[in-house]
PDB file of C-alpha atoms in Angstrom:
ATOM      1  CA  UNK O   1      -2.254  -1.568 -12.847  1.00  0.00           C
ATOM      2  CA  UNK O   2      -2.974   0.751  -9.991  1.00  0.00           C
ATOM      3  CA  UNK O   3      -0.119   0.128  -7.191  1.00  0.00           C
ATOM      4  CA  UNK O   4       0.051   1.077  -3.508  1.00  0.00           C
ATOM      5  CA  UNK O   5       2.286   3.917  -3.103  1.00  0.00           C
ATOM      6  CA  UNK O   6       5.123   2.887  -0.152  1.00  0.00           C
ATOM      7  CA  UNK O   7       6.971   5.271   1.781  1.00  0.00           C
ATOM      8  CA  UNK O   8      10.073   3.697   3.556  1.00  0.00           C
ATOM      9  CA  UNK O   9      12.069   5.140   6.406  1.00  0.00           C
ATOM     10  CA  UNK O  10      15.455   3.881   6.744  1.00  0.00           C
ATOM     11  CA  UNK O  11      17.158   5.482   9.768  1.00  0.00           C
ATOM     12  CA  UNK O  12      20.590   3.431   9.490  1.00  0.00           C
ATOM     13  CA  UNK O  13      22.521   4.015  11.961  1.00  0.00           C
ATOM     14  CA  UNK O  14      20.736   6.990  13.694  1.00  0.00           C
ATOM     15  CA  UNK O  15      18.340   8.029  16.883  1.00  0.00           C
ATOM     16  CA  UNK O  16      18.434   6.688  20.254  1.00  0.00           C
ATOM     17  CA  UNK O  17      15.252   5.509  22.188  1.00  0.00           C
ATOM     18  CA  UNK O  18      13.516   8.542  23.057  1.00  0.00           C
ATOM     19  CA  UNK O  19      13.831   9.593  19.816  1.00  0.00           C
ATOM     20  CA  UNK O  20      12.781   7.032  17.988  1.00  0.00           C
ATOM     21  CA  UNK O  21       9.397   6.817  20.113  1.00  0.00           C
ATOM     22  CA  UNK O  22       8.738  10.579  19.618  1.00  0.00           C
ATOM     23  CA  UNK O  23       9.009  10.326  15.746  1.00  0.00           C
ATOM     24  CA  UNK O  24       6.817   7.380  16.067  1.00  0.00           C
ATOM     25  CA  UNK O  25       4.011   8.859  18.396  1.00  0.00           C
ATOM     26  CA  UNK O  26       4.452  12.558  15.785  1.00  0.00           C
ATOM     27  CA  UNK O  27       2.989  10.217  12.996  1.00  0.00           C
ATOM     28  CA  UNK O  28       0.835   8.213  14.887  1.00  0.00           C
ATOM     29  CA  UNK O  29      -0.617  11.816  16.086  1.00  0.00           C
ATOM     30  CA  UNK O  30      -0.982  13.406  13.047  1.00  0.00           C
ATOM     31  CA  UNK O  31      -3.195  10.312  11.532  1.00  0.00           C
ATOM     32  CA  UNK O  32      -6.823  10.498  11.133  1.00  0.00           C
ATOM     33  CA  UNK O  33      -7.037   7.457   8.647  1.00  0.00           C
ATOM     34  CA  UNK O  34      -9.088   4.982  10.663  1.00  0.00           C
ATOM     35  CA  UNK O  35      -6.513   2.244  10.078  1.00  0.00           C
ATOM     36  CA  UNK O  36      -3.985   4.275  11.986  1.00  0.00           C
ATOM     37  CA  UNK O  37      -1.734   5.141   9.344  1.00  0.00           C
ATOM     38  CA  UNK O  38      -1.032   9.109   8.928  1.00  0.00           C
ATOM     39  CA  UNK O  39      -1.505   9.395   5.107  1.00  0.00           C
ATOM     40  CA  UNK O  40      -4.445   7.251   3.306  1.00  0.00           C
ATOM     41  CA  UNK O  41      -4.299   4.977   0.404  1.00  0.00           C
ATOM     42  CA  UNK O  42      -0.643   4.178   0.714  1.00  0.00           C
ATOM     43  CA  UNK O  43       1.779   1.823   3.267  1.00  0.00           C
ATOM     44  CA  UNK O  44       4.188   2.842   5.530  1.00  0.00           C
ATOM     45  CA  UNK O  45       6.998   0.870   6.629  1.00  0.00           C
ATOM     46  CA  UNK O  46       9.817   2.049   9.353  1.00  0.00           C
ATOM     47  CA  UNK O  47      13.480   0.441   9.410  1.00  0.00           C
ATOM     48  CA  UNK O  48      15.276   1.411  12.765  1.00  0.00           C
ATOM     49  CA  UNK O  49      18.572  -0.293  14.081  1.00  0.00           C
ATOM     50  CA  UNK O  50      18.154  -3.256  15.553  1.00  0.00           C
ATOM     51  CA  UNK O  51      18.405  -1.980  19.429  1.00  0.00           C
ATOM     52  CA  UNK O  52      15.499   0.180  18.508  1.00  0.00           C
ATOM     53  CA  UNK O  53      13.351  -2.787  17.159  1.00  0.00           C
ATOM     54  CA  UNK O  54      11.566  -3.142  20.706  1.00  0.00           C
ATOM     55  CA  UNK O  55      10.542   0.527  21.636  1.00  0.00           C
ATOM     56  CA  UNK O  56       9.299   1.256  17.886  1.00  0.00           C
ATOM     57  CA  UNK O  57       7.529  -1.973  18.268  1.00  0.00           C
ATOM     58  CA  UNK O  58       5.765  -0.947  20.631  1.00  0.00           C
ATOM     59  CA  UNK O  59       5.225   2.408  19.924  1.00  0.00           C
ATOM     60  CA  UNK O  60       3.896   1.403  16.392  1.00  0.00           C
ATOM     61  CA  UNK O  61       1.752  -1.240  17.944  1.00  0.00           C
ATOM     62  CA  UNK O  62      -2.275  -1.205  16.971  1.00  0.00           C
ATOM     63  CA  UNK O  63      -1.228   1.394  13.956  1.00  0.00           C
ATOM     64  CA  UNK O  64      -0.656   0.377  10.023  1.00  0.00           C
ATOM     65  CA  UNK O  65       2.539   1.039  10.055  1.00  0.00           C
ATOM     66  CA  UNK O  66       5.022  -1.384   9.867  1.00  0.00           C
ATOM     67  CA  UNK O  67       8.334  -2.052  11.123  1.00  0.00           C
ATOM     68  CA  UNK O  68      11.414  -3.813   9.316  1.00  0.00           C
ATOM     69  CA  UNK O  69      14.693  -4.934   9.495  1.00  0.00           C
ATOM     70  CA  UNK O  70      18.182  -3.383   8.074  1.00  0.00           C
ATOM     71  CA  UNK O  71      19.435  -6.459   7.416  1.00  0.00           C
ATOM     72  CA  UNK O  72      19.424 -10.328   7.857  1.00  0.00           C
ATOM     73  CA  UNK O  73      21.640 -13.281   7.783  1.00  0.00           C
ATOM     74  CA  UNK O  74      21.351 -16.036   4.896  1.00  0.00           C
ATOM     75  CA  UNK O  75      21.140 -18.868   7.773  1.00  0.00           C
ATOM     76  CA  UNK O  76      18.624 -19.561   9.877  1.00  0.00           C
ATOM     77  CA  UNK O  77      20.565 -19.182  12.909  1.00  0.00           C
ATOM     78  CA  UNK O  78      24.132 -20.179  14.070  1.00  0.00           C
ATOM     79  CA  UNK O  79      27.718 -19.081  15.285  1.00  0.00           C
ATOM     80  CA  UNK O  80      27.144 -15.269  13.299  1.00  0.00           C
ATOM     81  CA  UNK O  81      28.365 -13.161  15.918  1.00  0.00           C
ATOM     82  CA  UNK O  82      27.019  -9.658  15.051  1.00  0.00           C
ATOM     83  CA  UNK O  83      24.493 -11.059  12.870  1.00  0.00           C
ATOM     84  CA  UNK O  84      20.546 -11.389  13.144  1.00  0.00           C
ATOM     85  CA  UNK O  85      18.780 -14.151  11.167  1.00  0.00           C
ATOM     86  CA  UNK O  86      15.115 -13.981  10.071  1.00  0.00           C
ATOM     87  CA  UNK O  87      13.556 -15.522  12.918  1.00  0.00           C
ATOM     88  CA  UNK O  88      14.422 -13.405  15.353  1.00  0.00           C
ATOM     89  CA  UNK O  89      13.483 -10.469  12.704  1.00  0.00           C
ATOM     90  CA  UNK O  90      10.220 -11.793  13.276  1.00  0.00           C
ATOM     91  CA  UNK O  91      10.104 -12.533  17.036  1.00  0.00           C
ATOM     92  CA  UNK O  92      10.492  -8.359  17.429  1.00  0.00           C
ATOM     93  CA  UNK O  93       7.840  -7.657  15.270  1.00  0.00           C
ATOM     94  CA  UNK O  94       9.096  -6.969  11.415  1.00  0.00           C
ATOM     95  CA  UNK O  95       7.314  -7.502   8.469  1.00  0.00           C
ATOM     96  CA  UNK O  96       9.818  -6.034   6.028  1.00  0.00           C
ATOM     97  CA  UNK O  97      13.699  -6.466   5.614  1.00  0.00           C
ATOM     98  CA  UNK O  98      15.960  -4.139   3.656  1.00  0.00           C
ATOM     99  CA  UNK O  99      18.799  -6.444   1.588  1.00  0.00           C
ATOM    100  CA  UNK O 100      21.727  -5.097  -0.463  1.00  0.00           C
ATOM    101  CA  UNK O 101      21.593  -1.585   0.410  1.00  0.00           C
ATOM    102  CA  UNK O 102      24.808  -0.099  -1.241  1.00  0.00           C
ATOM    103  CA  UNK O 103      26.240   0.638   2.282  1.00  0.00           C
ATOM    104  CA  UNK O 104      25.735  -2.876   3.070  1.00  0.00           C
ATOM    105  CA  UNK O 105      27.453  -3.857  -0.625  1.00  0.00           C
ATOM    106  CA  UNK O 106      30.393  -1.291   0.154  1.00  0.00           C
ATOM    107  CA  UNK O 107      30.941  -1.935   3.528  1.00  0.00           C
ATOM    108  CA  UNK O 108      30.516  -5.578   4.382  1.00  0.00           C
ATOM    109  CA  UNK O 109      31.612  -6.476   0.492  1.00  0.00           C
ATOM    110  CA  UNK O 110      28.152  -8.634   0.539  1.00  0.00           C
ATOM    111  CA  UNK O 111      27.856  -9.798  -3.555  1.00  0.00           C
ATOM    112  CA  UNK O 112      25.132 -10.400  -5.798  1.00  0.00           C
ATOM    113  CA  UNK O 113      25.231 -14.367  -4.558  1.00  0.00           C
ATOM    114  CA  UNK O 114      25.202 -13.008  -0.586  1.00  0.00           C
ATOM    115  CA  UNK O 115      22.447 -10.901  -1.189  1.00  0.00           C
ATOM    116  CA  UNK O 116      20.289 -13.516  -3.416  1.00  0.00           C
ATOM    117  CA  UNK O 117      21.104 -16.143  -0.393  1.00  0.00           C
ATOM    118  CA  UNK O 118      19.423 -13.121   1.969  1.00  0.00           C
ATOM    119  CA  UNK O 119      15.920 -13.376  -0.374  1.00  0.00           C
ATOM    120  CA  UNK O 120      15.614 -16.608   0.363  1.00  0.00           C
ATOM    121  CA  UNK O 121      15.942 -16.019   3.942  1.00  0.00           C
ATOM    122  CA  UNK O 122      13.471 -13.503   3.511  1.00  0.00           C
ATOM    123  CA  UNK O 123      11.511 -15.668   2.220  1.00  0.00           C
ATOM    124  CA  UNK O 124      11.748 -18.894   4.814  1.00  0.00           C
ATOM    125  CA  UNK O 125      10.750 -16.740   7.368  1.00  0.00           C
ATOM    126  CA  UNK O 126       7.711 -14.487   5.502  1.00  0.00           C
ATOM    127  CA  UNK O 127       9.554 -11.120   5.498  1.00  0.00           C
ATOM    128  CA  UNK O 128       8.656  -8.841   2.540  1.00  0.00           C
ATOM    129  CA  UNK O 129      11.802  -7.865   1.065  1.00  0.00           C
ATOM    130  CA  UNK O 130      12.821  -4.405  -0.196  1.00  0.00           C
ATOM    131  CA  UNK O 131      15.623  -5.358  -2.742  1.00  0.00           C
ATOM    132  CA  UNK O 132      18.505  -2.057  -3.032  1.00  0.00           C
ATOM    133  CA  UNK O 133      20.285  -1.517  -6.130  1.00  0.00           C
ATOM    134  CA  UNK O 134      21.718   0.826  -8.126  1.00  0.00           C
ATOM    135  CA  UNK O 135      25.067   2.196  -9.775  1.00  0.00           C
ATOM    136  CA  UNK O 136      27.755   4.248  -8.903  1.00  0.00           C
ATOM    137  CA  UNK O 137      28.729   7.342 -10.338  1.00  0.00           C
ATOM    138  CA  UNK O 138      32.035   5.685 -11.947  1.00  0.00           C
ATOM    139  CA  UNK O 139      29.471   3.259 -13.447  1.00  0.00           C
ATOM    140  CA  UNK O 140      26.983   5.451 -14.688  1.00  0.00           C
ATOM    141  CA  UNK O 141      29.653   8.440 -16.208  1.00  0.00           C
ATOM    142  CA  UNK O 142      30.884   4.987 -17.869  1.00  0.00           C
ATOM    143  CA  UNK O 143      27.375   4.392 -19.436  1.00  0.00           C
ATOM    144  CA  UNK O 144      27.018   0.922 -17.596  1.00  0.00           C
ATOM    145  CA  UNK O 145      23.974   2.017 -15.470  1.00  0.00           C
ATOM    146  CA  UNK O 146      21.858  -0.457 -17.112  1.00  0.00           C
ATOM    147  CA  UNK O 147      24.462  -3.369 -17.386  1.00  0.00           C
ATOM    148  CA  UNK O 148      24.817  -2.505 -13.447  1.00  0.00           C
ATOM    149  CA  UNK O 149      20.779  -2.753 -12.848  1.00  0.00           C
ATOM    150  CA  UNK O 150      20.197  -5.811 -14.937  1.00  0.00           C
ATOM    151  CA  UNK O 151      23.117  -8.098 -13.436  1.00  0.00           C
ATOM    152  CA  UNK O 152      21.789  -6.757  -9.581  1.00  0.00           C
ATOM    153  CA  UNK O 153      18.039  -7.876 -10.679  1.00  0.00           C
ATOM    154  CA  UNK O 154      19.090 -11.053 -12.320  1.00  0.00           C
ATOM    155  CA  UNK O 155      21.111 -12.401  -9.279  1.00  0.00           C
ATOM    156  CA  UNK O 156      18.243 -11.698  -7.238  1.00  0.00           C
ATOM    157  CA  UNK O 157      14.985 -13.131  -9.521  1.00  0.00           C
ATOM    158  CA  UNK O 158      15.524 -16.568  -9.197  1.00  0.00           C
ATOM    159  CA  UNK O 159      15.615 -15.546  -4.768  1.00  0.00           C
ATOM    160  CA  UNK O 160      13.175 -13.475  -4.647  1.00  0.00           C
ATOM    161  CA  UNK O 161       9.315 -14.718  -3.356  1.00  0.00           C
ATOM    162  CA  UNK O 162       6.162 -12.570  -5.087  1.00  0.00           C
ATOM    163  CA  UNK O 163       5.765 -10.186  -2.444  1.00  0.00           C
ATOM    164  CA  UNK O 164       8.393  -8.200  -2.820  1.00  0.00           C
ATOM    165  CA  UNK O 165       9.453  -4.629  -3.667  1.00  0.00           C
ATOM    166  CA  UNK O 166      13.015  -3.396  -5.339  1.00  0.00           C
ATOM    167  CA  UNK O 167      14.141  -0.015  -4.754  1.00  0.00           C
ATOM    168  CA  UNK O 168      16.656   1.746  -7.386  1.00  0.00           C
ATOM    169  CA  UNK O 169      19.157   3.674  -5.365  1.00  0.00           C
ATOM    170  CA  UNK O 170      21.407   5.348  -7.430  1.00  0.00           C
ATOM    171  CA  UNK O 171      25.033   5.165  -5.284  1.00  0.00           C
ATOM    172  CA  UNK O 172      25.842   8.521  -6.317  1.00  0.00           C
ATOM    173  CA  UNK O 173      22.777  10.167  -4.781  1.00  0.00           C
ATOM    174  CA  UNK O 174      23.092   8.335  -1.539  1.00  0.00           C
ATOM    175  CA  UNK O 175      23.428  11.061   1.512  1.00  0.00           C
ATOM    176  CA  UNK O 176      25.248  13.513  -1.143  1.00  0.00           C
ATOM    177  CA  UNK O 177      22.476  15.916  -2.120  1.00  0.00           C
ATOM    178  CA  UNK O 178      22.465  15.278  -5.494  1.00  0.00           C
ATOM    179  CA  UNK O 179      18.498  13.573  -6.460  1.00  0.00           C
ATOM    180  CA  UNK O 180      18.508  11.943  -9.919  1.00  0.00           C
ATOM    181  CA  UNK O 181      16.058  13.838 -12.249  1.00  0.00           C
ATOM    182  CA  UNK O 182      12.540  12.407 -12.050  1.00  0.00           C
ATOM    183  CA  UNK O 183      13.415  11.589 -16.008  1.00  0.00           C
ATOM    184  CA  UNK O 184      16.872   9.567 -14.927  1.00  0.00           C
ATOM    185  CA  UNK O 185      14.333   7.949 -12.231  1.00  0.00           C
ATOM    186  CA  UNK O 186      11.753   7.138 -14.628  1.00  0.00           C
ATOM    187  CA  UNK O 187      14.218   5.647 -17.294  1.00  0.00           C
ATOM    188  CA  UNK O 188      15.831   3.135 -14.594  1.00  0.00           C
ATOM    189  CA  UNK O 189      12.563   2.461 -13.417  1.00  0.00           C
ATOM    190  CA  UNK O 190      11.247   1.390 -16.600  1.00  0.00           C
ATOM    191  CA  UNK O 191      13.780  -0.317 -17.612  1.00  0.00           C
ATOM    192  CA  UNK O 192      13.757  -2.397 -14.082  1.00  0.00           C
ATOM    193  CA  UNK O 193      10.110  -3.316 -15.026  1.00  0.00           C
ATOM    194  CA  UNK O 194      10.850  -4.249 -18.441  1.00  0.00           C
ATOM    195  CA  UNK O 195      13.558  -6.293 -17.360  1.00  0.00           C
ATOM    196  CA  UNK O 196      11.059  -8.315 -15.160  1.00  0.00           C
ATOM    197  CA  UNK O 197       8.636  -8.537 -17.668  1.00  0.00           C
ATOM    198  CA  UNK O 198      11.071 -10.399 -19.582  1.00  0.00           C
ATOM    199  CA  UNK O 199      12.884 -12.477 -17.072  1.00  0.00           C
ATOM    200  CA  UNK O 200       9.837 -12.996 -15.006  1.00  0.00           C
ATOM    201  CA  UNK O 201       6.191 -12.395 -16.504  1.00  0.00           C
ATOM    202  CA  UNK O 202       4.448  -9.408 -17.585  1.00  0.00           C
ATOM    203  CA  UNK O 203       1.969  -9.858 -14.717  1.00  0.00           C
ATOM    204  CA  UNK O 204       4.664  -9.880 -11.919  1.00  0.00           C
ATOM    205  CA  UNK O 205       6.420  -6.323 -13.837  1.00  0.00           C
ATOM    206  CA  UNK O 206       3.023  -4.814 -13.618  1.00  0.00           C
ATOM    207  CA  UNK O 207       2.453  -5.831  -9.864  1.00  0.00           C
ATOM    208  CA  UNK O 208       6.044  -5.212  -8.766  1.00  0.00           C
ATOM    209  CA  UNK O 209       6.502  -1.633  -6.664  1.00  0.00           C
ATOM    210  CA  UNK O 210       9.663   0.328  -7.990  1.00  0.00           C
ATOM    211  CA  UNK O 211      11.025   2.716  -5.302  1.00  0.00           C
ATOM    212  CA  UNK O 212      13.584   5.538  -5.931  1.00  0.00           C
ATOM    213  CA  UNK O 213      15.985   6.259  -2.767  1.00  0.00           C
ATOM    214  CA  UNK O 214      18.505   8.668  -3.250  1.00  0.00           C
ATOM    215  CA  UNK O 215      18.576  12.396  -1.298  1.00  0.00           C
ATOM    216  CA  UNK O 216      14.837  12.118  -1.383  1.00  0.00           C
ATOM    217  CA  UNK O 217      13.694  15.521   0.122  1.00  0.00           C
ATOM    218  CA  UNK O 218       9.923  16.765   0.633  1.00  0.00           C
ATOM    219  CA  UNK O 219      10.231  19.685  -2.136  1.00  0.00           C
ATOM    220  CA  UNK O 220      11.613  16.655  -4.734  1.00  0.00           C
ATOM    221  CA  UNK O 221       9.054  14.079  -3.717  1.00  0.00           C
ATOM    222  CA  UNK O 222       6.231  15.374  -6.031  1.00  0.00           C
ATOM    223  CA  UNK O 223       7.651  15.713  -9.359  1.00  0.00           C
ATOM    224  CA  UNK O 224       9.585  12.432  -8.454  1.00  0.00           C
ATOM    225  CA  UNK O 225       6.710   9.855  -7.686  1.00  0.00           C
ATOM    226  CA  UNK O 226       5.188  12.080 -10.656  1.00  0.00           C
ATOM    227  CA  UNK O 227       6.564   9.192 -12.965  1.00  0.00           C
ATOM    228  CA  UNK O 228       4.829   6.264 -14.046  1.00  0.00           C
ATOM    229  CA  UNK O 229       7.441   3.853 -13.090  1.00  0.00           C
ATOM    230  CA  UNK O 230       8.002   5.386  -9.508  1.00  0.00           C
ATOM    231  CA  UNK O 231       5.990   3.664  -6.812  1.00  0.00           C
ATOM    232  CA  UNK O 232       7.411   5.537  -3.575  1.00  0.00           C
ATOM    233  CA  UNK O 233      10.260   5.836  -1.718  1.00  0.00           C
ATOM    234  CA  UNK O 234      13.058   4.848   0.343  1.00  0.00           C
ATOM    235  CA  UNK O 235      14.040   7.519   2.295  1.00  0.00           C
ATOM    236  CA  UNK O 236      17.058   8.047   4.021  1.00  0.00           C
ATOM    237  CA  UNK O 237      18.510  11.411   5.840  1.00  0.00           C
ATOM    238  CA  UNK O 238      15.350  12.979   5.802  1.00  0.00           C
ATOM    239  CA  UNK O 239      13.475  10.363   7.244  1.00  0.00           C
ATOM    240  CA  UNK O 240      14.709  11.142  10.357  1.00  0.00           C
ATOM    241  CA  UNK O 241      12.718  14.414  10.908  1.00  0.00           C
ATOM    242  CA  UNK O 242       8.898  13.479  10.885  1.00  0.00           C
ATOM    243  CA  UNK O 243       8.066  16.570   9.615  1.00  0.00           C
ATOM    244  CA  UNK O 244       9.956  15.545   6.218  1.00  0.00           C
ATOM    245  CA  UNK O 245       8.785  12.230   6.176  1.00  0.00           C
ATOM    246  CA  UNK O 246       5.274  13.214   7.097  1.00  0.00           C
ATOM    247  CA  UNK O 247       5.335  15.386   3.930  1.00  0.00           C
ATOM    248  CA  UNK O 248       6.658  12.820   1.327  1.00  0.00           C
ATOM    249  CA  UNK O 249       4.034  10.673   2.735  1.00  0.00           C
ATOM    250  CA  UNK O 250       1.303  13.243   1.691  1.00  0.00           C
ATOM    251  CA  UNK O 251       3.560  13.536  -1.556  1.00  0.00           C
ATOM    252  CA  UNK O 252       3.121   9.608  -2.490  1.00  0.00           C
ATOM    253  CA  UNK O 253      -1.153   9.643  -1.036  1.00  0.00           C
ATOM    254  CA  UNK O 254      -1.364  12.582  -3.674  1.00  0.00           C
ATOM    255  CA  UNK O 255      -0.218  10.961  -6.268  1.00  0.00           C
ATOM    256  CA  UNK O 256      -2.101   7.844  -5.817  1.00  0.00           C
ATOM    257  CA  UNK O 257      -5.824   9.923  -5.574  1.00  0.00           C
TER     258      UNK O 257
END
């Protein structure tokens, strides 16, 4: 099955105002894809902080690309000081919503139950969810990589609504310059998709995007999305220079002529 390549831009907690409009308005600029998006044939899908929802709103607005959040609550709304729920998510213009980033596992402690609780959210309030896992280098030097993978995905299965995406994000390549091989990619990958093939259905493993994230640079991208099993990207540090970003985008429409 023939998949939509997806380049993903998450800026965590990065760029001010001006900025962010600038790096929007570079890609919007350097389009020339009637449906506004700067690379044809694949999606695009920015993930600013939440104060910089509004001005990438609107400086995205009337292009294809789309706008997420970094993170939602489980409820609907309520005494979550700090938090943002779904709805509002969806009052500022997302489409998309990042859960269980590793940052988000390590820092806030959020478990495999917090983050299935967050699909359903994601679900309630028709945000397409782009599911993070992935091991840590303890984990993987310990040969557990795929225990790891298969008890994130399971948690998360019975949450999760059809349209949605799962990116493998190996912990140990997070922000630290070290890029699994495109063959370490491809083996989690495929075993990810296997895994839903037999938890789920073979239809839903063949439909379902797998994205690598982790130190995802413009002279990696190629061989990466190279793979079979490698559907895009979630991009993190160098998603914050358009020119970068711009180029893994061409990266992932190459691979998908």
């Amino acid at each position: 099955m023939k998949r939509t390549a997806l380049a993903a831009a998450n800026w965590k907690m990065h760029l001010l105002a001006g900025e962010a409009r600038a790096f929007c308005r570079r890609l919007r600029d350097e389009g020339g894809d009637p449906a506004g998006l700067p690379v044809a044939g694949i999606e695009a899908v920015i993930f600013p902080s939440f104060p910089l929802l509004p001005p990438v709103a609107a400086a995205l607005d009337g292009s294809a690309i789309s706008m997420g959040g970094q993170d939602l609550h489980p409820e609907d709304a309520g005494a979550h000081t700090g938090d943002v729920s779904g709805a509002q998510l969806r009052d500022a213009g997302c489409g998309w919503v990042l859960i269980g980033h590793s940052e988000r596992r390590r820092d806030h402690g959020e478990s495999d139950e917090l983050v299935a609780g967050k699909l359903r959210a994601a679900a309630r309030h028709r945000l397409r969810p782009i599911l993070c896992l992935g091991e840590t280098r303890e984990e993987r030097r310990a040969g557990r990589t795929f225990a790891v993978l298969e008890r994130q995905l399971r948690a998360a299965l019975a949450a999760a609504s059809e349209d949605w995406v799962v990116a493998y994000e190996p912990v140990w390549a997070i922000g630290t310059g070290d890029t699994a091989t495109p063959e370490q990619a491809q083996e989690a990958h495929a075993f990810l998709r296997q895994q839903v093939a037999e938890l789920a259905s073979p239809a839903a493993a063949a439909a379902l995007r797998l994205l690598y994230g982790g130190s995802v640079k413009p002279d990696n991208a190629a061989e990466l999305i190279a793979q079979p099993d490698v559907d895009g990207f979630l991009v993190g540090g160098a998603s914050l220079d358009a020119t970068q970003f711009l180029a893994i985008m061409h990266a992932c429409g190459a691979a998908r002529r």
